Short mmCIF file of C-alpha atoms in Angstrom, two decimals:
data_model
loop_
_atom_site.label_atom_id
_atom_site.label_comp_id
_atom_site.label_asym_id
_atom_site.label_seq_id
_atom_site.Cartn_x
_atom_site.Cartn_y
_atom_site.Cartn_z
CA UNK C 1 -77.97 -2.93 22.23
CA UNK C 2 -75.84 -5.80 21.67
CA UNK C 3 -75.12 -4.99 18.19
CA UNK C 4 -73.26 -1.78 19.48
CA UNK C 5 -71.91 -3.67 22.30
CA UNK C 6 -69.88 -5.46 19.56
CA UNK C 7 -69.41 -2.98 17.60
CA UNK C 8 -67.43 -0.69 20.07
CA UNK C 9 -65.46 -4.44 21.31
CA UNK C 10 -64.54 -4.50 17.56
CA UNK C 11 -62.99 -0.81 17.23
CA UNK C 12 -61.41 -0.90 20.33
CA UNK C 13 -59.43 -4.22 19.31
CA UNK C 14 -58.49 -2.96 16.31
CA UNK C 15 -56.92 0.57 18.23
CA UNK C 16 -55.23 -2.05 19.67
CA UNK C 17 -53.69 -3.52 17.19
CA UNK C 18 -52.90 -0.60 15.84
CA UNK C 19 -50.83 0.61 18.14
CA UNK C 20 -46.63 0.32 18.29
CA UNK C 21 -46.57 -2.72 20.54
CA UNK C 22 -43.35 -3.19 22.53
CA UNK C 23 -41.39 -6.63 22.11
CA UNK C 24 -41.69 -9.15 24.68
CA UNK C 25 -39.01 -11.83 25.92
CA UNK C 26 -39.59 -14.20 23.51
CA UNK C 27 -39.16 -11.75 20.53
CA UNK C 28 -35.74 -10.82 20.84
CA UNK C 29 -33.01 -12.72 18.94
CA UNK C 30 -29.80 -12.72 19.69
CA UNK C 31 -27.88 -10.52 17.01
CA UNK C 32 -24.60 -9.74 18.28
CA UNK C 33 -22.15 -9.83 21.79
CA UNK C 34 -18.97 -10.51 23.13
CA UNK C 35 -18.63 -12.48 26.38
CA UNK C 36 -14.80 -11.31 26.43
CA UNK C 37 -13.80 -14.55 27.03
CA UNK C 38 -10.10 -15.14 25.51
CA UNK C 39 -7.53 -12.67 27.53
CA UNK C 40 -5.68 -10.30 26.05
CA UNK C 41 -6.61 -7.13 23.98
CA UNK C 42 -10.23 -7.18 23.06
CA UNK C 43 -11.52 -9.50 19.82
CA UNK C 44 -10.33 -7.35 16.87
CA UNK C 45 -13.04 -9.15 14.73
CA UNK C 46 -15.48 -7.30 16.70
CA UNK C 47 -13.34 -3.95 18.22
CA UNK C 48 -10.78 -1.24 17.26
CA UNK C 49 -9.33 1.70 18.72
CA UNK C 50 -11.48 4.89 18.26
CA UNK C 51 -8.37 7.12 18.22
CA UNK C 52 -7.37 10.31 19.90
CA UNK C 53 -9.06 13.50 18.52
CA UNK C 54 -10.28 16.92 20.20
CA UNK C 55 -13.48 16.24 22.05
CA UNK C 56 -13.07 15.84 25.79
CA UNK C 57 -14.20 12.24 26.15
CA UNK C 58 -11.34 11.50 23.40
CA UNK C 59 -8.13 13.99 24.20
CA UNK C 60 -6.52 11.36 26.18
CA UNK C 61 -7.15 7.85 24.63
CA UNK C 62 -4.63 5.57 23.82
CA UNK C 63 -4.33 2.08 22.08
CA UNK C 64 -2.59 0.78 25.15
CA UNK C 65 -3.01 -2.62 26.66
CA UNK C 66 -2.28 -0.86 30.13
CA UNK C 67 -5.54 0.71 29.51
CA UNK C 68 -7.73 -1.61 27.94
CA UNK C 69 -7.22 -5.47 28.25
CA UNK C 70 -9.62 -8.93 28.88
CA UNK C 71 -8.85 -10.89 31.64
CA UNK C 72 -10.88 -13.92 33.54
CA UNK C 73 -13.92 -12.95 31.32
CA UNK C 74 -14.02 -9.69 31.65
CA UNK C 75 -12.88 -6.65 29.76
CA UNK C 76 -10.88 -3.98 31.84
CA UNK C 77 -11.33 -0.31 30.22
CA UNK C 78 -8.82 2.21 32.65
CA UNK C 79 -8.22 6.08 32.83
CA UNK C 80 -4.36 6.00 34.28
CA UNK C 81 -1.41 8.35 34.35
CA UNK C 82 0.46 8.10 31.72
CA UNK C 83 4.20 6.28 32.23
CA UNK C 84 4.99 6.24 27.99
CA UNK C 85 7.89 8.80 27.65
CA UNK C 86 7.04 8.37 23.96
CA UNK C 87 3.56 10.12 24.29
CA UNK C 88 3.22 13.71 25.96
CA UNK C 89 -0.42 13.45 27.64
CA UNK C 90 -0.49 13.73 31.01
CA UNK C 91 -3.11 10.73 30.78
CA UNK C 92 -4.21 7.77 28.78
CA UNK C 93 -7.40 6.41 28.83
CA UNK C 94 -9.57 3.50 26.73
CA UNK C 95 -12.00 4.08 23.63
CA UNK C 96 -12.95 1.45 21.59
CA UNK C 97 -16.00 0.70 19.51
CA UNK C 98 -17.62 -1.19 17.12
CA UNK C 99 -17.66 1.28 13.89
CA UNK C 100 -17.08 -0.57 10.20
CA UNK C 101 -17.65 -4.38 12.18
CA UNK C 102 -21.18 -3.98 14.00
CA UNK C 103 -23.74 -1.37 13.69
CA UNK C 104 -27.38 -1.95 13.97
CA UNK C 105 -30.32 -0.14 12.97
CA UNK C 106 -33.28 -0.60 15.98
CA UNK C 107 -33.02 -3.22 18.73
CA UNK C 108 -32.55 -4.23 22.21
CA UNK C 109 -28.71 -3.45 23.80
CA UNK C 110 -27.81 -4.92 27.05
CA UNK C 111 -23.99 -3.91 28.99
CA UNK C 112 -22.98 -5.42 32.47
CA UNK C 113 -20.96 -3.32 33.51
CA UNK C 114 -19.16 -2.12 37.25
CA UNK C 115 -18.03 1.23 37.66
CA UNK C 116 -15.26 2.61 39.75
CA UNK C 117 -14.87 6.47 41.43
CA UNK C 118 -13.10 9.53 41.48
CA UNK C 119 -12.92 12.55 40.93
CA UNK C 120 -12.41 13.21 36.64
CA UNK C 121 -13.77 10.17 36.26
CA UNK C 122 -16.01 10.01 32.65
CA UNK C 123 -16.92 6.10 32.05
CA UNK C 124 -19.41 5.64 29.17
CA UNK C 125 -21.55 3.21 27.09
CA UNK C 126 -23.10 4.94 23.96
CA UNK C 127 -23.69 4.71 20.40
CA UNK C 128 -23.29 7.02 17.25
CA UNK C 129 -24.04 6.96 13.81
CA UNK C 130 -22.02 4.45 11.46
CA UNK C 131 -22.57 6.92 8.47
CA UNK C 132 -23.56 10.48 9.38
CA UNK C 133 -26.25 10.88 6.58
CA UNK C 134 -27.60 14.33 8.69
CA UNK C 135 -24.36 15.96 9.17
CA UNK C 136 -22.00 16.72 11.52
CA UNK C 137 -22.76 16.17 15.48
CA UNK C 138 -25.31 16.53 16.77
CA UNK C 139 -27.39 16.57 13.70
CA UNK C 140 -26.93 12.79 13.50
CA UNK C 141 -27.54 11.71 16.83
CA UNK C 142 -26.29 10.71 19.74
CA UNK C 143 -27.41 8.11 22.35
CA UNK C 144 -26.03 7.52 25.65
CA UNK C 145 -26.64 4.39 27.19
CA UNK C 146 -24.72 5.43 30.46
CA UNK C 147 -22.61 7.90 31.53
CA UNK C 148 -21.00 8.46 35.33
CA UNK C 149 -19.31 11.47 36.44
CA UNK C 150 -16.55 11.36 39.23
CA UNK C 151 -18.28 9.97 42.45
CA UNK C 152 -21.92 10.25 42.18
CA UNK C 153 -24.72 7.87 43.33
CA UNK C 154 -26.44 8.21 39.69
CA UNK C 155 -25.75 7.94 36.14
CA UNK C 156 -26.77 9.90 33.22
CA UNK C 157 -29.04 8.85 29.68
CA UNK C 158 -29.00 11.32 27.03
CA UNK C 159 -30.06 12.09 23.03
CA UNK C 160 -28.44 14.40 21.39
CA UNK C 161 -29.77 16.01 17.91
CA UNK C 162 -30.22 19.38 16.12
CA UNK C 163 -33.06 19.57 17.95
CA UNK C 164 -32.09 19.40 21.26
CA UNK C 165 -28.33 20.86 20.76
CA UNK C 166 -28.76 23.24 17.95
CA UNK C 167 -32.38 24.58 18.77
CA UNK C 168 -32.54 23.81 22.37
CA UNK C 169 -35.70 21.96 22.80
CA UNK C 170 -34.66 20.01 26.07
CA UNK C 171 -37.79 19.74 27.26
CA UNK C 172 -40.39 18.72 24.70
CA UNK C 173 -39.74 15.65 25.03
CA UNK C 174 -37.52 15.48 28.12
CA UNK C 175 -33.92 14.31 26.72
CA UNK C 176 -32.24 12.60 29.21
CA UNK C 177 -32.75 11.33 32.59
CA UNK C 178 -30.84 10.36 35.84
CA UNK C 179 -30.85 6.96 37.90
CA UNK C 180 -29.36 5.38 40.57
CA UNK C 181 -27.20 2.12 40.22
CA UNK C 182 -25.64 -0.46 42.23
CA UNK C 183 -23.02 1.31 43.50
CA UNK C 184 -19.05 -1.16 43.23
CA UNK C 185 -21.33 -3.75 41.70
CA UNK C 186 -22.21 -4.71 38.23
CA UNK C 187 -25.46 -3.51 36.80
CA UNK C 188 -27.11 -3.85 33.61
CA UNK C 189 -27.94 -1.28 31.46
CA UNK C 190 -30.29 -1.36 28.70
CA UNK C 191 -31.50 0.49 25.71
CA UNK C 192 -34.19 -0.36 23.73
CA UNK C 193 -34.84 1.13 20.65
CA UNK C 194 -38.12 1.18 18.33
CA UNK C 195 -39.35 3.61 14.88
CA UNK C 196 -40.98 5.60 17.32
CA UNK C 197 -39.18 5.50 20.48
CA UNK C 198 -36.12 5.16 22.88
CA UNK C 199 -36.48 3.23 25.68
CA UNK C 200 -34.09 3.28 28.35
CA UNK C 201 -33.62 0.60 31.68
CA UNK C 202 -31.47 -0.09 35.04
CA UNK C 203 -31.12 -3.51 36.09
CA UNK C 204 -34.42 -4.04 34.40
CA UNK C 205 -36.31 -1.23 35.97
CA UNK C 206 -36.95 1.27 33.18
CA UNK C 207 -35.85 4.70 34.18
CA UNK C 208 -36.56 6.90 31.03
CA UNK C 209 -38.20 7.36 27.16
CA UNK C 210 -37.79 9.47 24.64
CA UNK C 211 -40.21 9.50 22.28
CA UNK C 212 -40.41 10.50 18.26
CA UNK C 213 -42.75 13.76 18.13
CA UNK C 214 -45.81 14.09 15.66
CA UNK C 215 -44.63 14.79 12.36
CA UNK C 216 -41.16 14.43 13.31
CA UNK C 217 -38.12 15.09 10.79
CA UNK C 218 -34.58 14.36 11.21
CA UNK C 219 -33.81 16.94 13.15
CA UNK C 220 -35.76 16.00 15.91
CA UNK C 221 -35.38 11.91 15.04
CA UNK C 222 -32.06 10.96 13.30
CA UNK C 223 -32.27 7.94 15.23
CA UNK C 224 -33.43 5.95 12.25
CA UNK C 225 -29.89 5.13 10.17
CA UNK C 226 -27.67 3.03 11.74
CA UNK C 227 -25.64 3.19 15.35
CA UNK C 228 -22.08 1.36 16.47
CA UNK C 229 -21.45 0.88 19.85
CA UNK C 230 -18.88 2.43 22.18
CA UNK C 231 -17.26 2.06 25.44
CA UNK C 232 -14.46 4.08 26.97
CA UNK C 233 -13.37 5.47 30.17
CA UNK C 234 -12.51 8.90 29.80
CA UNK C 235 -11.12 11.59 32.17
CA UNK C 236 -11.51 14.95 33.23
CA UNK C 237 -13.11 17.64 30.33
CA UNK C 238 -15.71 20.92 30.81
CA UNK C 239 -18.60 18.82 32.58
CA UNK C 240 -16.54 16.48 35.09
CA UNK C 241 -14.45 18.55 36.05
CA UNK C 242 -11.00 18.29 36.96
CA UNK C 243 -8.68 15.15 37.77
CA UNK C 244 -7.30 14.13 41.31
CA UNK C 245 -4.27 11.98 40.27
CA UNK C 246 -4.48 10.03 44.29
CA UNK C 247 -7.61 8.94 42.44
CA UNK C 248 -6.09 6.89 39.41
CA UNK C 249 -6.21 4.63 38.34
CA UNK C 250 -10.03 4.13 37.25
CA UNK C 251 -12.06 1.58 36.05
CA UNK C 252 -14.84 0.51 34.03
CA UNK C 253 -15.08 -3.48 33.98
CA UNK C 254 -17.63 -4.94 31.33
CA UNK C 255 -19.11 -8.36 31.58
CA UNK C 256 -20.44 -9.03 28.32
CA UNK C 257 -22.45 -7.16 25.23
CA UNK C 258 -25.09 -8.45 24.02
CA UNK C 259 -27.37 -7.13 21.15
CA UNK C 260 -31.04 -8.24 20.18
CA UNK C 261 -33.39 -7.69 17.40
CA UNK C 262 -37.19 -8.96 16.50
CA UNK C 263 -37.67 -10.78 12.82
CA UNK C 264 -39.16 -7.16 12.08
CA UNK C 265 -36.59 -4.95 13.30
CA UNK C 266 -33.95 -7.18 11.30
CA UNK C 267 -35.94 -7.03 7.91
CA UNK C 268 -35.83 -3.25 8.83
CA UNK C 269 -32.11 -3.02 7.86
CA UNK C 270 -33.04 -4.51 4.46
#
């Protein structure tokens, strides 16, 4: 009787090993962040403009230091009307990410960030692929850290991928989520992402997953190539809606960015 007794003790511990174990505290290492601490535009070394082009979040940005400037610490990223005689949209707005200086291949990402309202307001904190090695979007992914729509109480987490997009599977697994926030304070959001998973977190409290499916290819999980990070404050476009101009400007101020990875998930990337 004992013998089996240890016997079962012994399998069970080694399920347990077995298993993906998620990374505690002490694991994470400090890879990457700005603390936006010199004013001005944001740290070049780490930053750039990520242009104007077609899709909604992008029709109206603008390399402008009226919309996106450091001051006191803190990096100011604005959606205003647009006072440049020289350019003929109605608005200008702030995009900038990390592509060609930082991108990162799993990991823990942390943003402090406070949001303002109104209505057309589209503030954002998301990554895409550095080099789109499944094609065009979606089929590369997508992954929205936080997104905010014109006044609401909640914000938005998201994948995007052939499989969800293209083939609609929205619902096995579940591909985004909503959560409340802190509202006119800052709040922390956090992604953490693993081979086999995406986990998602508010201010510590996690809020969502989204997990790789059995036998999974890169339609369903392109999240396995390398991501740059994002931040802009769009406005108006097919899902928020229109834009009330009494409204403007608005606001998304970021504290700091801050990136972590285990001794494992850095020897990944090798």
């Amino acid at each position: 009787m004992i013998q089996r007794l240890w016997f079962l003790l012994l399998i069970l511990c080694a399920a347990c090993t077995s298993m993906p174990q998620k990374a505690t505290t002490s694991d994470w290492v400090l890879t990457w962040e700005d603390d936006f601490t010199t004013d001005g535009t944001p740290d070049p070394a780490k930053w750039s403009f990520s242009g104007r082009r077609s899709p909604d979040w992008a029709c109206y940005c603008a390399d402008n230091p009226a919309t996106t400037f450091v001051k006191d610490g803190q990096l100011y990223l604005r959606g205003i009307r647009n006072e440049d005689p020289a350019d003929t949209a109605k608005y200008q707005t702030a995009c900038i990410q990390t592509k060609d200086k930082f991108a990162f291949k799993y990991g823990k990402v942390e943003v402090r960030a406070k949001l303002s309202k109104g209505k057309g307001s589209w503030p954002a904190i998301w990554l895409m692929p550095q080099e789109a090695k499944y094609g065009g979007w979606p089929n590369s992914g997508e992954i929205d850290i936080m997104e905010h729509l014109n006044y609401d109480s909640i914000v938005y987490q998201t994948l995007h991928s052939h499989y969800i997009d293209n083939l609609q599977q929205k619902a096995n697994p579940v591909n985004f989520a909503t959560a409340p926030f802190k509202e006119g304070e800052f709040n922390t959001y956090v992604l953490e992402w693993y081979p086999d998973r995406l986990d998602f977190f508010i201010n510590g409290q996690k809020t969502f997953s989204y997990p790789k499916i059995e036998n999974a290819d890169s339609s369903q999980w392109p999240f396995d190539e390398e991501f740059y990070i994002i931040l802009d404050q769009a406005l108006g476009g097919s899902w928020v809606g229109s834009i009330k101009d009494e409204d403007l400007p608005v606001q998304m101020v970021v504290d700091w960015v801050r990136v972590y990875q285990t001794n494992d998930q850095k020897q990944a990337k090798l």
